[in-house]
Coordinates of C-alpha atoms and ligand atoms in Angstrom, one line a residue:
Chain A
M1 CA 41.3 30.6 -69.2
E2 CA 38.0 30.9 -67.3
I3 CA 38.6 33.5 -64.5
V4 CA 36.1 34.1 -61.7
V5 CA 36.6 37.3 -59.6
C6 CA 34.7 37.4 -56.3
L7 CA 33.9 40.9 -55.2
K8 CA 32.6 42.2 -51.8
P9 CA 30.5 45.3 -51.7
V10 CA 32.2 47.6 -49.1
P11 CA 31.4 51.0 -47.8
D12 CA 32.7 53.9 -49.9
A13 CA 35.9 55.4 -48.5
E14 CA 34.0 58.6 -47.7
T15 CA 31.6 56.9 -45.4
R16 CA 31.2 58.3 -42.0
L17 CA 31.3 55.1 -39.9
R18 CA 28.6 54.8 -37.3
P19 CA 27.3 51.8 -35.3
R20 CA 23.8 50.6 -35.7
A21 CA 21.4 51.6 -32.9
D22 CA 22.0 48.2 -31.1
G23 CA 25.7 48.8 -31.4
S24 CA 26.4 45.4 -32.9
R25 CA 27.6 46.4 -36.3
L26 CA 28.1 49.1 -38.8
D27 CA 24.9 51.0 -39.6
P28 CA 24.4 50.5 -43.4
E29 CA 21.7 53.1 -43.5
G30 CA 22.7 55.7 -46.2
V31 CA 26.0 54.0 -46.9
K32 CA 27.1 53.6 -50.5
F33 CA 28.5 50.1 -51.1
V34 CA 31.2 50.0 -53.8
L35 CA 33.9 48.0 -55.5
A36 CA 37.1 49.0 -53.7
G37 CA 40.5 48.1 -52.3
Y38 CA 42.2 44.9 -53.2
D39 CA 39.0 43.7 -55.1
E40 CA 39.7 46.5 -57.6
S41 CA 43.2 45.0 -58.1
A42 CA 41.6 41.6 -58.5
V43 CA 39.4 42.8 -61.4
E44 CA 42.4 44.6 -63.0
Q45 CA 44.5 41.5 -62.8
A46 CA 41.7 39.3 -64.2
L47 CA 41.3 41.7 -67.2
L48 CA 45.1 41.8 -67.8
L49 CA 45.2 38.0 -67.8
R50 CA 42.3 37.9 -70.2
E51 CA 44.2 40.2 -72.5
A52 CA 47.3 38.1 -72.3
I53 CA 45.7 34.7 -72.8
A54 CA 43.5 34.3 -75.9
G55 CA 40.0 33.0 -75.5
S56 CA 39.8 33.9 -71.8
K57 CA 36.7 35.1 -70.0
V58 CA 36.2 37.0 -66.7
H59 CA 33.1 36.2 -64.6
A60 CA 32.3 38.6 -61.7
V61 CA 30.5 37.2 -58.7
S62 CA 29.4 39.2 -55.6
F63 CA 27.7 38.1 -52.4
G64 CA 25.4 40.4 -50.4
P65 CA 22.1 42.2 -50.4
P66 CA 21.1 42.9 -54.1
R67 CA 21.2 46.7 -53.8
W68 CA 24.8 46.4 -52.7
T69 CA 26.0 43.7 -55.2
E70 CA 24.3 45.4 -58.1
E71 CA 26.5 48.5 -57.7
V72 CA 29.7 46.4 -57.6
L73 CA 28.7 44.1 -60.4
R74 CA 27.8 47.0 -62.7
A75 CA 31.2 48.6 -61.9
A76 CA 32.8 45.2 -62.8
I77 CA 31.0 45.1 -66.1
A78 CA 31.8 48.7 -66.9
L79 CA 35.5 47.8 -66.4
G80 CA 35.2 44.9 -68.9
C81 CA 34.1 41.7 -67.0
D82 CA 32.2 39.4 -69.3
T83 CA 29.4 38.2 -67.0
A84 CA 28.0 39.1 -63.6
T85 CA 26.4 36.9 -61.0
A86 CA 24.8 38.1 -57.7
V87 CA 24.4 35.7 -54.8
E88 CA 21.6 37.3 -52.8
S89 CA 21.7 37.5 -49.1
A90 CA 19.9 39.5 -46.4
G91 CA 23.2 41.1 -45.2
E92 CA 22.8 39.6 -41.8
E93 CA 25.8 37.3 -42.4
A94 CA 28.1 40.3 -42.4
G95 CA 30.8 39.4 -39.9
D96 CA 30.8 35.7 -40.8
P97 CA 33.3 35.2 -43.6
I98 CA 32.7 31.5 -43.7
A99 CA 29.1 32.2 -44.6
A100 CA 30.2 34.5 -47.3
A101 CA 32.5 31.8 -48.7
E102 CA 29.5 29.3 -48.6
G103 CA 27.5 31.8 -50.5
L104 CA 30.2 32.3 -53.2
L105 CA 30.7 28.6 -53.5
G106 CA 27.3 27.9 -55.0
A107 CA 27.9 30.5 -57.7
V108 CA 31.5 29.5 -58.5
E109 CA 30.6 25.8 -58.7
G110 CA 27.9 26.7 -61.2
M111 CA 30.3 28.3 -63.7
P112 CA 33.6 27.3 -65.4
H113 CA 36.5 28.3 -63.1
D114 CA 40.2 27.7 -63.8
L115 CA 41.3 30.6 -61.7
V116 CA 39.3 32.1 -58.8
L117 CA 40.6 35.6 -58.0
L118 CA 39.8 37.7 -54.9
G119 CA 41.4 40.6 -53.1
K120 CA 43.7 39.4 -50.4
Q121 CA 41.3 40.9 -47.9
A122 CA 38.1 42.9 -48.0
G123 CA 38.4 46.7 -47.9
D124 CA 36.2 46.9 -44.8
D125 CA 36.8 44.1 -42.4
E126 CA 40.3 43.4 -43.8
E127 CA 40.0 39.8 -42.6
G128 CA 41.3 37.7 -45.5
L129 CA 39.5 34.5 -44.5
V130 CA 37.4 34.0 -47.6
P131 CA 40.1 32.9 -50.1
G132 CA 41.2 30.0 -47.9
A133 CA 37.7 29.1 -46.9
L134 CA 36.4 29.0 -50.4
A135 CA 39.4 27.1 -51.7
E136 CA 39.0 24.4 -49.0
M137 CA 35.3 24.1 -50.0
L138 CA 36.3 23.8 -53.6
G139 CA 39.2 21.4 -52.8
M140 CA 41.6 23.7 -54.6
P141 CA 45.0 25.2 -53.5
H142 CA 45.0 28.8 -52.6
F143 CA 47.5 31.6 -52.0
G144 CA 46.9 35.0 -50.4
Y145 CA 49.2 38.1 -50.5
V146 CA 50.0 37.5 -54.1
V147 CA 51.8 39.9 -56.4
D148 CA 53.2 39.6 -59.9
L149 CA 50.7 36.9 -61.1
H150 CA 51.6 35.3 -64.5
W151 CA 50.4 32.4 -66.5
D152 CA 53.2 30.2 -68.0
G153 CA 51.5 28.6 -70.9
A154 CA 54.4 26.3 -71.8
A155 CA 54.6 24.8 -68.3
Q156 CA 50.8 25.1 -67.7
R157 CA 51.6 26.8 -64.4
L158 CA 50.7 30.0 -62.6
R159 CA 53.8 31.8 -61.4
F160 CA 53.6 34.4 -58.7
G161 CA 55.3 36.2 -55.9
R162 CA 54.2 36.4 -52.3
S163 CA 55.4 38.7 -49.6
A164 CA 56.1 36.7 -46.5
E165 CA 58.1 37.6 -43.3
A166 CA 61.2 35.9 -44.5
G167 CA 61.3 37.8 -47.8
Q168 CA 59.7 37.7 -51.2
E169 CA 58.8 34.2 -52.1
T170 CA 58.1 32.9 -55.6
W171 CA 55.7 30.0 -56.3
E172 CA 54.2 28.0 -59.1
S173 CA 50.9 26.2 -59.1
P174 CA 48.8 24.3 -61.6
L175 CA 45.2 25.2 -62.2
P176 CA 42.6 25.3 -60.8
C177 CA 43.7 27.6 -58.0
V178 CA 42.3 30.3 -55.8
I179 CA 44.4 33.6 -55.5
G180 CA 44.0 36.4 -53.0
L181 CA 45.6 39.3 -54.7
Q182 CA 47.7 42.0 -53.1
Q183 CA 48.7 43.9 -56.2
A184 CA 48.0 43.7 -59.9
W185 CA 50.6 44.5 -62.6
N186 CA 49.4 48.1 -62.6
D187 CA 47.0 50.4 -60.8
P188 CA 43.3 49.6 -61.4
R189 CA 41.9 51.2 -64.6
T190 CA 38.9 53.4 -64.5
A191 CA 35.8 52.8 -66.5
K192 CA 34.9 55.0 -69.5
L193 CA 31.6 56.8 -69.6
P194 CA 30.0 54.8 -72.5
A195 CA 30.9 51.5 -70.8
I196 CA 29.4 52.8 -67.5
L197 CA 26.2 53.7 -69.4
K198 CA 26.1 50.4 -71.1
S199 CA 26.7 48.5 -67.9
R200 CA 23.4 49.8 -66.5
R201 CA 21.5 47.6 -68.9
A202 CA 23.8 44.5 -68.6
P203 CA 22.1 41.4 -67.3
I204 CA 22.9 40.2 -63.8
A205 CA 22.4 36.5 -63.1
K206 CA 21.0 35.7 -59.7
V207 CA 21.8 32.7 -57.5
S208 CA 20.4 31.9 -54.0
P209 CA 22.8 31.1 -51.3
P210 CA 22.7 27.7 -49.7
A211 CA 20.6 27.3 -46.5
P212 CA 23.0 27.8 -43.6
S213 CA 23.9 24.5 -42.1
P214 CA 22.6 24.5 -38.5
E215 CA 25.5 22.5 -37.0
R216 CA 28.2 24.9 -38.2
A217 CA 29.9 27.1 -35.7
A218 CA 28.9 30.7 -36.4
S219 CA 30.5 34.1 -36.0
V220 CA 28.1 36.7 -34.7
P221 CA 28.8 40.5 -34.7
E222 CA 28.5 41.9 -31.2
R223 CA 29.9 45.4 -31.1
F224 CA 31.1 47.9 -33.6
A225 CA 33.0 50.8 -32.0
L226 CA 34.8 53.9 -33.1
P227 CA 38.0 54.6 -31.2
P228 CA 37.9 57.9 -29.3
P229 CA 38.9 60.4 -32.0
R230 CA 42.7 60.9 -32.2
T231 CA 43.0 64.4 -30.8
G232 CA 45.9 65.1 -33.1
A233 CA 49.5 64.9 -32.2
K234 CA 51.1 66.3 -29.1
M235 CA 53.5 68.7 -30.7
I236 CA 57.0 68.9 -29.3
A237 CA 58.2 72.4 -28.6
Y238 CA 61.9 73.0 -29.0
R239 CA 64.6 75.6 -29.8
T240 CA 67.2 73.4 -31.3
P241 CA 67.1 70.0 -33.1
E242 CA 69.1 68.5 -30.2
E243 CA 66.4 69.7 -27.8
A244 CA 63.7 68.2 -30.0
A245 CA 65.6 64.9 -30.0
Q246 CA 66.0 64.8 -26.2
Q247 CA 62.4 65.6 -25.6
L248 CA 61.2 62.9 -28.0
V249 CA 63.5 60.2 -26.5
R250 CA 62.3 61.2 -23.0
I251 CA 58.7 60.9 -24.1
L252 CA 59.2 57.6 -25.8
K253 CA 60.9 56.3 -22.7
E254 CA 58.8 57.7 -19.9
E255 CA 55.4 58.4 -21.3
A256 CA 54.8 56.1 -24.3
K257 CA 57.1 53.4 -22.9
V258 CA 58.2 52.2 -26.3
F259 CA 61.9 53.0 -26.2
P260 CA 63.9 49.8 -26.8
Chain B
M1 CA 34.8 25.2 -18.9
T2 CA 38.4 24.1 -19.3
P3 CA 39.3 25.2 -22.7
N4 CA 41.8 23.1 -24.8
V5 CA 43.9 25.0 -27.3
L6 CA 45.9 23.7 -30.3
I7 CA 48.7 26.0 -31.4
V8 CA 49.8 25.7 -35.0
A9 CA 53.6 26.2 -35.3
E10 CA 55.2 28.2 -38.0
V11 CA 58.7 27.0 -38.4
D12 CA 61.3 29.7 -39.4
S13 CA 64.8 28.3 -40.0
G14 CA 64.1 25.3 -37.9
R15 CA 62.8 27.4 -34.9
L16 CA 59.3 28.5 -33.8
S17 CA 58.6 31.9 -35.4
L18 CA 58.0 35.0 -33.3
P19 CA 54.2 34.9 -34.2
T20 CA 54.1 31.3 -32.9
V21 CA 55.7 32.3 -29.7
E22 CA 53.2 35.1 -29.3
A23 CA 50.4 32.5 -29.9
A24 CA 51.9 30.3 -27.2
G25 CA 51.7 33.2 -24.7
V26 CA 48.1 33.8 -25.5
A27 CA 47.2 30.1 -25.2
R28 CA 48.7 30.0 -21.8
S29 CA 46.8 33.0 -20.6
L30 CA 43.5 31.7 -22.1
S31 CA 43.6 28.1 -21.0
G32 CA 42.8 27.4 -17.3
P33 CA 44.8 25.2 -15.0
D34 CA 43.0 22.1 -16.3
G35 CA 42.9 23.0 -20.0
K36 CA 45.2 21.2 -22.4
I37 CA 47.6 23.2 -24.6
V38 CA 49.1 21.2 -27.5
G39 CA 51.3 22.3 -30.3
I40 CA 51.5 21.0 -33.8
A41 CA 54.3 21.4 -36.3
G42 CA 54.7 20.2 -39.9
G43 CA 57.1 20.5 -42.8
A44 CA 60.9 20.5 -42.8
G45 CA 62.3 20.6 -39.2
A46 CA 58.9 19.8 -37.7
A47 CA 60.1 17.5 -34.9
G48 CA 62.8 19.9 -33.7
A49 CA 60.4 22.9 -33.7
A50 CA 57.8 20.8 -31.8
I51 CA 60.3 20.1 -29.0
E52 CA 60.8 23.9 -28.7
F53 CA 57.3 24.3 -27.4
G54 CA 58.8 23.0 -24.1
E55 CA 60.7 26.3 -23.8
Y56 CA 57.4 28.1 -23.3
G57 CA 55.9 25.7 -20.8
I58 CA 53.9 23.6 -23.3
E59 CA 54.2 19.9 -22.4
R60 CA 52.8 18.2 -25.5
A61 CA 53.1 18.7 -29.2
Y62 CA 52.4 16.8 -32.4
A63 CA 54.9 16.6 -35.2
I64 CA 53.4 15.8 -38.6
D65 CA 55.5 13.0 -40.0
D66 CA 54.9 13.4 -43.7
P67 CA 57.8 14.1 -46.0
R68 CA 55.5 15.3 -48.8
L69 CA 54.9 18.5 -46.7
D70 CA 58.6 19.6 -47.0
G71 CA 58.5 22.4 -49.6
A72 CA 54.7 22.2 -50.0
P73 CA 52.6 25.2 -49.0
A74 CA 51.5 25.3 -45.3
Q75 CA 47.9 24.7 -46.5
A76 CA 48.9 21.1 -47.2
Q77 CA 48.9 20.7 -43.3
T78 CA 45.2 21.6 -43.1
A79 CA 43.8 18.1 -42.8
Y80 CA 46.4 17.2 -40.1
I81 CA 45.6 20.3 -38.1
A82 CA 41.9 19.5 -38.2
A83 CA 42.5 15.9 -37.2
A84 CA 44.7 17.0 -34.3
A85 CA 42.2 19.6 -33.1
S86 CA 39.6 16.9 -32.9
A87 CA 42.0 14.5 -31.2
V88 CA 42.8 16.9 -28.4
G89 CA 39.2 18.0 -28.1
A90 CA 40.3 21.6 -28.9
H91 CA 38.0 24.6 -28.4
L92 CA 40.4 26.9 -30.1
V93 CA 43.0 26.5 -32.8
L94 CA 45.4 29.4 -32.5
L95 CA 47.7 30.6 -35.4
G96 CA 50.4 33.2 -35.3
G97 CA 49.8 36.5 -37.2
S98 CA 52.3 35.7 -40.0
T99 CA 51.3 35.7 -43.7
A100 CA 51.1 31.9 -43.5
G101 CA 49.0 31.9 -40.4
R102 CA 46.4 34.4 -41.6
D103 CA 46.3 32.5 -44.9
L104 CA 45.6 29.2 -43.2
A105 CA 42.9 30.2 -40.8
G106 CA 39.9 30.2 -43.3
R107 CA 41.0 26.8 -44.6
V108 CA 41.4 25.2 -41.2
A109 CA 38.0 26.6 -40.1
V110 CA 36.2 25.0 -43.0
A111 CA 38.0 21.6 -42.6
W112 CA 37.3 21.6 -38.8
K113 CA 33.8 23.1 -39.1
A114 CA 34.7 26.0 -36.9
A115 CA 34.1 29.8 -36.8
A116 CA 37.1 31.9 -37.6
A117 CA 38.7 35.4 -37.1
N118 CA 41.9 36.8 -38.4
G119 CA 44.1 39.6 -37.0
V120 CA 42.7 39.5 -33.5
T121 CA 43.9 41.9 -30.8
E122 CA 41.9 40.7 -27.9
L123 CA 40.2 37.4 -27.0
A124 CA 38.4 36.0 -24.0
W125 CA 36.0 33.2 -23.3
A126 CA 32.3 34.1 -23.0
G127 CA 30.9 30.8 -21.8
E128 CA 31.2 28.3 -24.6
A129 CA 31.8 31.1 -27.1
L130 CA 35.0 33.0 -27.8
R131 CA 34.8 36.8 -27.9
V132 CA 37.3 38.3 -30.3
Q133 CA 38.1 41.9 -31.0
R134 CA 39.9 43.2 -34.1
P135 CA 40.6 46.5 -35.8
V136 CA 38.6 47.1 -39.1
F137 CA 38.6 49.9 -41.7
G138 CA 42.3 50.4 -41.4
G139 CA 42.1 51.1 -37.7
R140 CA 39.2 53.6 -38.0
A141 CA 36.9 51.2 -36.0
T142 CA 37.0 48.0 -34.0
E143 CA 34.6 45.1 -34.1
A144 CA 33.9 42.5 -31.4
R145 CA 32.4 39.2 -32.5
L146 CA 31.3 36.0 -30.8
L147 CA 32.6 32.8 -32.3
R148 CA 30.0 30.3 -31.3
G149 CA 29.7 26.5 -31.4
G150 CA 32.7 25.6 -29.3
R151 CA 35.1 25.6 -32.2
A152 CA 37.1 28.6 -33.1
V153 CA 40.1 29.2 -35.4
V154 CA 41.9 32.5 -34.7
S155 CA 45.0 34.2 -36.0
L156 CA 46.5 37.0 -33.9
R157 CA 47.5 40.4 -35.0
P158 CA 51.3 40.6 -35.0
H159 CA 52.7 42.3 -31.9
A160 CA 49.3 42.8 -30.3
F161 CA 50.5 40.3 -27.6
P162 CA 53.8 39.8 -25.9
A163 CA 55.9 36.8 -26.8
A164 CA 55.4 33.9 -24.3
A165 CA 57.7 34.1 -21.3
V166 CA 60.4 31.4 -21.3
E167 CA 59.4 28.6 -18.8
R168 CA 61.4 25.5 -19.6
T169 CA 59.7 22.2 -19.4
T170 CA 60.0 19.0 -21.4
C171 CA 57.7 18.8 -24.4
A172 CA 56.6 15.2 -25.2
V173 CA 56.4 15.1 -29.0
E174 CA 54.0 12.6 -30.6
R175 CA 53.3 11.7 -34.1
A176 CA 50.3 13.7 -35.4
P177 CA 47.2 11.7 -36.0
A178 CA 46.9 10.5 -39.6
A179 CA 45.1 12.6 -42.2
S180 CA 44.6 12.4 -45.9
V181 CA 46.0 15.3 -47.8
P182 CA 44.3 16.1 -51.1
P183 CA 46.9 15.8 -53.9
A184 CA 45.9 19.2 -55.3
L185 CA 47.4 20.8 -52.2
L186 CA 50.8 19.2 -52.8
A187 CA 51.1 20.3 -56.4
P188 CA 52.1 24.0 -55.8
R189 CA 55.8 24.4 -55.3
R190 CA 57.9 27.2 -53.9
T191 CA 60.5 28.1 -56.6
G192 CA 62.5 30.7 -54.7
V193 CA 62.8 33.1 -51.8
E194 CA 64.5 36.4 -52.0
A195 CA 65.5 36.8 -48.4
V196 CA 65.3 40.2 -46.8
P197 CA 69.0 41.2 -46.9
K198 CA 70.7 40.4 -43.6
G199 CA 72.1 43.2 -41.6
T200 CA 69.3 45.6 -42.5
G201 CA 67.4 44.9 -39.3
P202 CA 64.2 43.0 -38.7
A203 CA 61.6 42.2 -41.3
L204 CA 59.1 45.0 -41.8
S205 CA 55.9 43.2 -40.8
D206 CA 57.6 41.5 -37.8
A207 CA 59.3 44.5 -36.3
P208 CA 58.2 46.1 -33.0
I209 CA 59.6 49.4 -34.3
V210 CA 59.3 50.8 -37.9
V211 CA 60.9 53.9 -39.2
S212 CA 59.6 55.0 -42.6
G213 CA 60.7 57.7 -44.9
G214 CA 58.8 59.6 -47.6
R215 CA 59.3 62.0 -50.5
G216 CA 60.5 64.6 -48.1
V217 CA 63.8 62.8 -48.0
R218 CA 64.3 64.0 -51.5
T219 CA 67.1 61.7 -52.9
P220 CA 68.0 58.0 -52.6
E221 CA 71.3 58.9 -51.0
N222 CA 69.5 60.9 -48.3
F223 CA 67.4 57.9 -47.4
R224 CA 70.5 56.7 -45.5
L225 CA 69.3 59.1 -42.7
I226 CA 66.2 57.0 -42.3
E227 CA 68.2 53.8 -42.3
E228 CA 70.6 55.2 -39.6
L229 CA 67.7 56.2 -37.4
A230 CA 66.2 52.8 -37.8
A231 CA 69.5 51.1 -37.0
S232 CA 69.9 53.1 -33.8
L233 CA 66.5 51.7 -32.6
G234 CA 66.9 48.2 -34.0
A235 CA 63.9 49.0 -36.1
A236 CA 62.8 47.9 -39.6
V237 CA 62.9 50.4 -42.5
G238 CA 59.7 51.3 -44.3
A239 CA 58.8 53.8 -47.1
S240 CA 55.9 55.6 -48.7
R241 CA 55.0 54.8 -52.2
A242 CA 56.5 58.0 -53.4
V243 CA 59.9 56.5 -52.4
T244 CA 59.3 53.0 -53.9
D245 CA 57.7 54.4 -57.1
A246 CA 60.8 56.6 -57.6
G247 CA 62.9 53.5 -57.2
W248 CA 64.9 54.9 -54.3
R249 CA 64.1 51.8 -52.3
P250 CA 62.6 48.4 -53.2
T251 CA 58.8 48.0 -53.2
S252 CA 59.1 45.4 -50.5
L253 CA 59.6 48.3 -48.1
Q254 CA 56.3 50.1 -49.1
V255 CA 53.8 50.6 -46.3
G256 CA 50.2 51.1 -47.2
Q257 CA 47.2 50.0 -49.2
T258 CA 49.3 48.5 -52.0
G259 CA 52.2 47.6 -49.8
R260 CA 52.6 46.1 -46.3
S261 CA 50.3 46.6 -43.4
V262 CA 52.3 47.0 -40.2
S263 CA 51.2 47.5 -36.6
P264 CA 54.3 47.9 -34.6
Q265 CA 54.6 49.3 -31.1
L266 CA 56.2 52.4 -32.5
Y267 CA 56.0 53.9 -36.0
I268 CA 58.1 56.9 -36.9
A269 CA 57.0 58.6 -40.2
V270 CA 59.6 61.0 -41.6
G271 CA 58.8 63.3 -44.5
I272 CA 55.6 61.5 -45.2
S273 CA 52.4 63.6 -45.8
G274 CA 49.9 61.0 -44.6
A275 CA 47.9 60.2 -47.6
I276 CA 45.0 57.8 -46.8
Q277 CA 46.6 55.0 -48.8
H278 CA 49.6 55.2 -46.6
L279 CA 47.6 55.6 -43.3
V280 CA 45.6 52.4 -43.8
G281 CA 48.9 50.5 -43.7
M282 CA 50.1 51.9 -40.4
M283 CA 47.3 53.5 -38.5
S284 CA 46.9 50.7 -36.0
S285 CA 50.4 51.1 -34.8
R286 CA 50.4 51.6 -31.0
V287 CA 52.4 54.8 -30.9
I288 CA 52.9 57.0 -34.0
V289 CA 55.5 59.8 -34.3
A290 CA 55.6 62.2 -37.2
I291 CA 58.5 64.4 -38.3
N292 CA 57.4 66.9 -41.1
N293 CA 58.2 70.5 -41.9
D294 CA 54.6 71.2 -42.8
A295 CA 52.5 71.7 -39.6
T296 CA 49.3 71.1 -41.6
A297 CA 50.4 67.7 -43.0
S298 CA 47.6 65.0 -42.4
I299 CA 50.1 62.7 -40.8
F300 CA 49.9 64.9 -37.6
R301 CA 46.2 64.1 -37.3
V302 CA 46.9 60.4 -36.7
A303 CA 50.2 60.8 -34.9
D304 CA 50.5 60.7 -31.1
Y305 CA 53.6 62.9 -31.1
G306 CA 54.8 65.4 -33.7
I307 CA 57.9 67.4 -34.5
V308 CA 57.4 70.2 -37.0
G309 CA 60.8 70.8 -38.5
D310 CA 63.4 70.1 -41.2
L311 CA 64.1 66.3 -41.2
F312 CA 67.7 67.0 -42.3
A313 CA 68.3 68.7 -38.9
I314 CA 66.0 66.7 -36.7
V315 CA 66.8 63.1 -37.8
P316 CA 70.6 63.3 -37.4
A317 CA 70.1 64.9 -33.9
L318 CA 67.6 62.1 -33.0
T319 CA 69.9 59.3 -34.2
A320 CA 72.7 60.8 -32.1
E321 CA 70.6 61.2 -29.0
I322 CA 69.4 57.6 -29.3
H323 CA 73.0 56.4 -29.6
R324 CA 73.9 58.4 -26.5
V325 CA 70.9 57.1 -24.4
R326 CA 71.4 53.5 -25.5
G327 CA 75.1 53.7 -25.1
I328 CA 75.9 52.6 -28.6
Ligands
LIG1 C1 45.6 53.2 -55.8 C2 46.7 53.8 -55.0 C3 47.4 53.1 -54.1 C4 48.4 53.7 -53.3 N1 49.0 52.9 -52.4 C5 49.9 53.5 -51.6 C6 50.6 52.8 -50.5 O1 50.5 51.6 -50.4 N2 51.5 53.4 -49.8 C7 51.8 54.8 -49.9 O2 52.6 55.3 -49.1 N3 51.1 55.5 -50.8 C8 50.2 54.9 -51.7 N4 49.6 55.7 -52.6 C9 50.1 57.0 -52.9 C10 49.6 58.1 -51.9 O3 48.4 58.6 -52.4 C11 50.6 59.2 -51.8 O4 50.9 59.8 -53.0 C12 52.0 58.8 -51.1 O5 51.8 58.1 -50.0 C13 52.8 60.1 -50.9 O6 54.0 59.8 -50.3 P1 54.8 60.8 -49.4 O7 54.0 61.1 -48.2 O8 56.2 60.2 -49.2 O9 55.0 62.1 -50.4 P2 54.3 63.5 -50.3 O10 52.8 63.4 -50.2 O11 54.9 64.3 -51.4 O12 54.8 64.1 -48.9 C14 56.1 64.5 -48.6 C15 56.1 65.1 -47.3 O13 57.4 65.4 -46.9 C16 57.4 66.7 -46.2 N5 58.7 67.3 -46.3 C17 59.3 67.8 -47.4 N6 60.5 68.2 -47.1 C18 60.7 68.0 -45.8 C19 61.8 68.3 -44.9 N7 62.9 68.8 -45.3 N8 61.6 68.0 -43.6 C20 60.5 67.4 -43.2 N9 59.4 67.1 -44.0 C21 59.6 67.4 -45.3 C22 56.3 67.5 -46.9 O14 55.8 68.5 -46.0 C23 55.2 66.4 -47.2 O15 54.3 66.3 -46.2 C24 48.6 55.1 -53.4 C25 47.9 55.8 -54.3 C26 46.9 55.2 -55.1 C27 46.2 56.1 -56.1

């Protein structure tokens, strides 16, 4: 199976978030962009499927400014992905997931792809638009929020679960298919030091994104704001558990107005 | 400008789902007196669900008449939705904040050549553009974006908006404009659904109130305390990963990075320390209450109200007080 994993460089979890001087978006200055969140699970699942299905390959693709994608792709190689491809952008499309899907499309179309795996949503904007957008461009079916992804070789079908409001659904789909992954079979592995060292010399193929089509509707970042810092909880003083309960119910009713 | 809005129905047991009813409320507040609001429903029970738009003051809806969509994934409706959006001259296609709605938005945006946003908590017209706001970074920041070009596809964050008020009118249901569905989208099949057991309260991601328990509860038997508190509030039950990993409760209840993201009106965390992987799944809840016997637990840093104390004393007292106040 030829598996493509699409990976978004996102700010490291330790990042102190801060808006750019014009206030329109996150200031990327000094921020370390890494492989994180559901994309890590997507890599893990791709590697597990490769181990389970003889003759499979995993191709990592990332869209963004080269200094960000390089970090992510080297991490993917160190974890065991077979090839790495960067789609270079200036980073100004941040905030336009459809533009990101367009960027990924060119790279994905240029390589064999039975299964396209992504995280169900990016670790930063948490938007989850790219899997569906990319699938529509590719003319392939797609599913987000996927868990427990398996390949049934006898039936030539993917089988997976999906957590929906009504309960846990199970689905089957032929290939090719796009999957937005919620959870791999296990927690993402960590790379071993020799593999990390070796990944530094691994080749990264480069692809240019398509020119943006002028008639397409665009999504433009306008403001990035931090909420006023949570001042910490208002602590309820009490002498007995009953008093604590009465106080909390009163607060929920009268102050927070969330009592049913 | 008199904006026209197309609302995509999600049908749940033959009725419009709660996220769809929230979308109907938003459409009504966004569309001026001259703007058109039209619903569209597809799949099994589509015609009946389309009529139900009339309950919320929406006078026109399309029903997709295509038996191939029964049992097919919602994405098979994409081409119909795009055709309907063009037919009504829509400026906005609005989807509810369910799994299916969020999953469909990117697809519909590409098919209809629109800009898109998922999980939106505020939206307003800014001339021809739509200004949307949404939480990012697990609620640590918010972003505002302009969706330009006069075509926007937006899904709402669950519970960020009240359900539409009932305002009965007659909804004229028409057959949706024809569209061609790529056969590839009809091939996937749902093979089963393990329904959330009835009687255990509302579904986690849908519930306006969530009560979650963590390792502090100590045993699977004690978790009953969390369930009783939830029942007293009509709330859904959630859990930290410590609980689901230990097998005390099923993983479908797990809140956090590798579980569900929830954003209820009220989230009560009991015996949960507040690890970042848990916080990202619940931090955008409107009001957060924490009950923990460790005053330094991180959960108190994101909570609005805290009780430092032994959950085995506090929780039963709280459940009893709620029963008393609600008269149940
Ligand atoms: C890749 C990865 C993904 C993860 N994903 C998730 C996720 O999706 N969701 C998730 O929840 N976690 C997740 N985790 C795990 C997370 O890091 C924490 O380990 C977990 O959330 C801890 O659960 P807890 O708060 O219930 O337990 P603990 O951290 O052990 O906290 C128990 C709390 O109970 C309190 N307590 C004990 N006794 C009492 C008492 N009698 N009365 C009141 N309070 C009491 C303690 O003071 C303590 O604060 C993930 C971890 C990793 C590495």
